[in-house]
């Protein structure tokens, strides 16, 4: 009988510890307020604008019209020197562009910077419908 009581007490103590730890962690997460970065260069609301390697980069959230196909639902929009660069969300939570589509980046801004690095002195095609072409 003593062994059984000891097992039950240890099991109850373990269960109580797990519940207390999980509850404490969840309470701490719930009490944390999300922070917004305000020190980014050229930040206006949800839009980033900066000069990167001599190129004007603008990245933000906007519904971009694609002719008869409607809108993209408010996904990230990017422009390099005023020309649209599609930014797509990956399954892993990262972002990629058609210019550098083999790597995933943690933010749309990082993906656009990588595309500018790949472009070098080339310009994006001046089309809004499907800007997948690059002109040297």
XYZ file of N, CA and C in Angstrom:
408
model
N 0.798 -1.206 0.000
C 0.000 0.000 0.000
C 0.838 1.265 0.000
N 1.954 1.232 0.691
C 2.799 2.409 0.776
C 3.372 2.743 -0.598
N 3.761 1.738 -1.376
C 4.316 1.961 -2.706
C 3.271 2.611 -3.599
N 2.078 2.124 -3.514
C 0.998 2.680 -4.331
C 0.720 4.139 -3.974
N 0.721 4.464 -2.742
C 0.493 5.829 -2.304
C 1.625 6.746 -2.737
N 2.856 6.242 -2.695
C 4.014 7.030 -3.110
C 3.958 7.318 -4.615
N 3.608 6.307 -5.412
C 3.477 6.492 -6.865
C 2.406 7.527 -7.187
N 1.297 7.412 -6.520
C 0.196 8.353 -6.755
C 0.613 9.767 -6.371
N 1.344 9.899 -5.262
C 1.796 11.222 -4.830
C 2.801 11.801 -5.825
N 3.752 10.969 -6.287
C 4.732 11.445 -7.274
C 4.060 11.813 -8.600
N 3.107 10.997 -9.024
C 2.383 11.288 -10.263
C 1.605 12.592 -10.137
N 0.960 12.808 -8.994
C 0.206 14.047 -8.770
C 1.150 15.247 -8.721
N 2.314 15.079 -8.084
C 3.289 16.163 -8.011
C 3.818 16.512 -9.403
N 4.121 15.499 -10.211
C 4.591 15.720 -11.575
C 3.518 16.440 -12.399
N 2.280 15.972 -12.319
C 1.185 16.590 -13.070
C 0.987 18.037 -12.648
N 1.022 18.282 -11.359
C 0.875 19.649 -10.859
C 2.004 20.540 -11.385
N 3.229 20.036 -11.399
C 4.385 20.813 -11.891
C 4.234 21.168 -13.363
N 3.825 20.198 -14.162
C 3.651 20.445 -15.600
C 2.550 21.472 -15.836
N 1.440 21.331 -15.143
C 0.329 22.265 -15.311
C 0.731 23.667 -14.858
N 1.428 23.763 -13.744
C 1.844 25.076 -13.244
C 2.827 25.746 -14.197
N 3.795 24.973 -14.693
C 4.773 25.539 -15.628
C 4.099 25.995 -16.920
N 3.232 25.156 -17.482
C 2.540 25.502 -18.725
C 1.644 26.723 -18.527
N 0.918 26.757 -17.429
C 0.047 27.900 -17.145
C 0.845 29.182 -16.985
N 1.980 29.099 -16.291
C 2.833 30.277 -16.121
C 3.385 30.776 -17.439
N 3.813 29.844 -18.289
C 4.354 30.229 -19.597
C 3.272 30.857 -20.470
N 2.091 30.264 -20.491
C 1.004 30.810 -21.302
C 0.548 32.167 -20.787
N 0.514 32.348 -19.473
C 0.131 33.647 -18.908
C 1.143 34.718 -19.294
N 2.401 34.348 -19.295
C 3.443 35.309 -19.677
C 3.326 35.695 -21.147
N 3.036 34.731 -22.003
C 2.863 35.015 -23.427
C 1.640 35.904 -23.642
N 0.546 35.601 -22.947
C -0.677 36.386 -23.105
C -0.501 37.814 -22.611
N 0.345 38.006 -21.604
C 0.549 39.347 -21.043
C 1.491 40.196 -21.896
N 2.248 39.575 -22.780
C 3.191 40.304 -23.614
C 2.452 41.013 -24.738
N 2.730 42.289 -24.899
C 2.112 43.032 -25.998
C 3.045 43.002 -27.195
N 2.505 42.808 -28.392
C 3.362 42.786 -29.569
C 4.009 44.154 -29.778
N 5.272 44.139 -30.139
C 5.984 45.397 -30.382
C 6.099 45.630 -31.874
N 6.056 46.866 -32.264
C 6.202 47.234 -33.670
C 7.507 47.984 -33.817
N 8.244 47.652 -34.840
C 9.504 48.315 -35.096
C 9.243 49.681 -35.682
N 9.813 50.694 -35.069
C 9.604 52.047 -35.573
C 10.895 52.696 -36.023
N 12.013 51.965 -35.900
C 13.283 52.560 -36.253
C 13.739 52.229 -37.673
N 12.888 51.560 -38.451
C 13.265 51.201 -39.816
C 13.338 52.448 -40.688
N 14.298 52.499 -41.610
C 14.425 53.690 -42.442
C 13.231 53.884 -43.364
N 12.674 55.080 -43.355
C 11.583 55.404 -44.262
C 10.278 54.715 -43.932
N 10.112 54.252 -42.720
C 8.890 53.515 -42.381
C 7.698 54.448 -42.278
N 6.619 54.076 -42.957
C 5.376 54.829 -42.890
C 4.258 53.812 -42.747
N 3.695 53.678 -41.568
C 2.642 52.686 -41.364
C 3.180 51.292 -41.605
N 2.645 50.569 -42.571
C 3.110 49.232 -42.909
C 3.963 49.241 -44.170
N 4.563 50.358 -44.512
C 5.362 50.452 -45.730
C 6.791 50.827 -45.389
N 7.737 50.124 -45.990
C 9.151 50.446 -45.864
C 9.591 51.104 -47.157
N 10.365 52.160 -47.065
C 10.944 52.797 -48.250
C 12.379 53.128 -47.907
N 13.304 52.690 -48.750
C 14.709 52.965 -48.496
C 15.505 52.909 -49.793
N 16.701 53.442 -49.737
C 17.667 53.304 -50.826
C 18.577 52.144 -50.465
N 18.711 51.188 -51.371
C 19.562 50.034 -51.142
C 20.404 49.801 -52.390
N 21.692 49.930 -52.255
C 22.635 49.763 -53.370
C 22.269 50.630 -54.574
N 21.857 51.848 -54.294
C 21.516 52.784 -55.360
C 20.134 52.604 -55.942
N 19.338 51.700 -55.386
C 17.976 51.440 -55.866
C 16.970 51.885 -54.821
N 15.855 52.403 -55.289
C 14.754 52.787 -54.396
C 13.883 51.559 -54.184
N 13.800 51.096 -52.939
C 12.995 49.924 -52.582
C 11.802 50.386 -51.767
N 10.621 49.914 -52.140
C 9.405 50.147 -51.374
C 8.743 48.796 -51.151
N 8.495 48.472 -49.900
C 7.844 47.212 -49.555
C 6.718 47.527 -48.591
N 5.532 47.000 -48.889
C 4.399 47.249 -48.002
C 3.292 46.256 -48.238
N 2.219 46.416 -47.476
C 1.047 45.568 -47.642
C -0.015 46.374 -48.363
N -0.459 45.874 -49.483
C -1.499 46.563 -50.242
C -2.179 45.562 -51.159
N -3.418 45.830 -51.465
C -4.127 45.011 -52.442
C -3.795 45.561 -53.820
N -3.079 44.783 -54.596
C -2.647 45.209 -55.921
C -3.587 44.601 -56.949
N -4.141 45.415 -57.803
C -5.066 44.910 -58.819
C -4.290 44.202 -59.920
N -4.785 43.050 -60.337
C -4.179 42.294 -61.423
C -5.173 42.147 -62.569
N -5.699 43.229 -63.051
C -6.634 43.190 -64.176
C -7.904 42.438 -63.826
N -8.298 41.502 -64.672
C -9.543 40.758 -64.482
C -9.440 39.716 -63.381
N -8.238 39.453 -62.871
C -8.076 38.411 -61.875
C -8.389 38.899 -60.467
N -8.705 40.137 -60.277
C -9.044 40.644 -58.951
C -7.811 41.149 -58.226
N -7.747 40.863 -56.925
C -6.620 41.332 -56.123
C -5.924 40.157 -55.467
N -4.774 40.431 -54.919
C -4.019 39.373 -54.246
C -4.395 39.219 -52.789
N -5.384 39.957 -52.297
C -5.850 39.803 -50.933
C -5.019 40.539 -49.903
N -4.256 41.523 -50.308
C -3.518 42.313 -49.349
C -2.153 41.767 -48.992
N -1.565 40.939 -49.827
C -0.233 40.410 -49.570
C 0.833 41.474 -49.747
N 2.097 41.127 -49.499
C 3.147 42.124 -49.632
C 3.310 42.598 -51.070
N 3.525 43.880 -51.218
C 3.784 44.474 -52.527
C 5.167 45.103 -52.463
N 5.925 44.936 -53.521
C 7.264 45.527 -53.547
C 7.480 46.249 -54.871
N 8.241 47.312 -54.802
C 8.641 48.057 -55.992
C 10.123 48.356 -55.893
N 10.805 48.172 -56.998
C 12.221 48.506 -57.107
C 12.321 49.545 -58.208
N 12.754 50.743 -57.856
C 12.809 51.866 -58.798
C 11.460 52.097 -59.466
N 10.375 51.911 -58.709
C 9.030 52.156 -59.218
C 8.430 51.010 -60.014
N 9.170 49.943 -60.229
C 8.657 48.795 -60.990
C 8.297 47.676 -60.025
N 7.127 47.095 -60.252
C 6.599 46.076 -59.338
C 7.430 44.798 -59.375
N 7.720 44.294 -58.181
C 8.411 43.016 -58.014
C 7.508 42.127 -57.166
N 7.004 41.024 -57.719
C 6.135 40.144 -56.928
C 6.891 39.535 -55.745
N 6.250 39.534 -54.589
C 6.786 38.893 -53.389
C 5.771 37.852 -52.967
N 6.215 36.615 -52.822
C 5.302 35.527 -52.497
C 5.648 34.915 -51.153
N 4.627 34.430 -50.470
C 4.807 33.764 -49.183
C 5.130 32.301 -49.425
N 6.099 31.764 -48.706
C 6.480 30.355 -48.821
C 5.731 29.519 -47.785
N 5.748 28.227 -47.987
C 5.115 27.322 -47.030
C 5.826 27.347 -45.681
N 7.121 27.669 -45.673
C 7.881 27.703 -44.416
C 7.698 29.013 -43.657
N 6.850 29.920 -44.176
C 6.602 31.195 -43.513
C 7.484 32.318 -44.001
N 8.443 32.015 -44.851
C 9.332 33.033 -45.395
C 8.761 33.659 -46.653
N 9.591 34.420 -47.342
C 9.180 35.113 -48.560
C 10.210 34.880 -49.652
N 9.760 34.929 -50.908
C 10.668 34.827 -52.044
C 10.165 35.692 -53.180
N 11.048 35.950 -54.137
C 10.701 36.717 -55.335
C 11.058 35.881 -56.556
N 10.503 36.189 -57.718
C 10.867 35.450 -58.924
C 12.333 35.637 -59.321
N 12.960 36.711 -58.887
C 14.354 36.961 -59.236
C 15.266 35.998 -58.486
N 14.991 35.755 -57.223
C 15.806 34.872 -56.387
C 14.875 33.854 -55.743
N 14.331 32.947 -56.548
C 13.266 32.067 -56.068
C 13.751 30.743 -55.492
N 15.048 30.590 -55.282
C 15.556 29.356 -54.684
C 15.818 29.494 -53.194
N 15.731 30.708 -52.659
C 15.979 30.940 -51.240
C 14.758 31.591 -50.604
N 14.536 31.272 -49.339
C 13.440 31.852 -48.584
C 14.018 32.820 -47.564
N 13.393 33.987 -47.426
C 13.867 35.019 -46.509
C 12.802 35.286 -45.461
N 13.227 35.708 -44.276
C 12.288 35.842 -43.165
C 11.330 37.025 -43.305
N 11.706 38.069 -44.046
C 10.818 39.216 -44.252
C 10.763 39.567 -45.729
N 9.691 40.247 -46.161
C 9.627 40.679 -47.553
C 10.779 41.626 -47.913
N 11.188 42.472 -46.973
C 12.276 43.408 -47.233
C 13.583 42.673 -47.522
N 13.877 41.609 -46.764
C 15.080 40.821 -47.021
C 15.014 40.159 -48.397
N 13.836 39.682 -48.791
C 13.677 39.049 -50.098
C 13.913 40.058 -51.222
N 13.415 41.272 -51.061
C 13.595 42.304 -52.090
C 15.056 42.737 -52.156
N 15.718 42.859 -51.015
C 17.143 43.198 -51.020
C 17.954 42.130 -51.750
N 17.628 40.851 -51.512
C 18.327 39.765 -52.205
C 18.075 39.838 -53.714
N 16.860 40.212 -54.110
C 16.551 40.362 -55.536
C 17.375 41.492 -56.140
N 17.533 42.594 -55.413
C 18.353 43.714 -55.896
C 19.801 43.263 -56.037
N 20.283 42.463 -55.087
C 21.639 41.940 -55.186
C 21.804 41.089 -56.450
N 20.799 40.250 -56.743
C 20.851 39.402 -57.936
C 20.741 40.207 -59.230
N 19.922 41.250 -59.209
C 19.718 42.058 -60.415
C 20.992 42.782 -60.842
N 21.777 43.218 -59.897
C 22.962 43.997 -60.250
C 22.544 45.290 -60.931
N 23.002 45.508 -62.160
C 22.651 46.732 -62.887
C 21.437 46.545 -63.790
N 20.880 45.328 -63.859
C 19.707 45.064 -64.703
C 18.471 45.712 -64.109
N 17.477 45.980 -64.955
C 16.206 46.561 -64.535
C 15.110 45.509 -64.625
N 14.118 45.636 -63.776
C 12.937 44.785 -63.884
C 12.148 45.187 -65.124
N 11.401 44.243 -65.690
C 10.539 44.555 -66.823
C 9.470 45.543 -66.372
N 9.075 46.436 -67.250
C 8.092 47.468 -66.910
C 6.685 46.991 -67.236
N 6.247 45.916 -66.561
C 4.885 45.396 -66.721
C 4.283 45.214 -65.359
N 2.988 45.456 -65.227
C 2.302 45.238 -63.961
C 1.544 43.920 -63.927
N 1.302 43.304 -65.059
C 0.527 42.085 -65.097
C 1.314 40.870 -64.675
N 2.531 40.714 -65.116
C 3.354 39.560 -64.775
C 4.802 39.924 -64.885
N 5.308 40.651 -63.963
C 6.676 41.189 -64.036
C 7.692 40.128 -63.683
N 7.813 39.091 -64.520
C 8.788 38.049 -64.262
C 10.039 38.245 -65.102
N 10.004 39.152 -66.057
C 11.149 39.328 -66.940
C 12.134 40.324 -66.397
N 13.396 40.155 -66.768
C 14.461 41.072 -66.378
C 15.151 41.520 -67.645
N 15.361 42.836 -67.771
C 16.051 43.391 -68.935
C 17.443 43.815 -68.520
N 18.422 43.415 -69.293
C 19.809 43.791 -68.970
C 20.141 45.136 -69.591
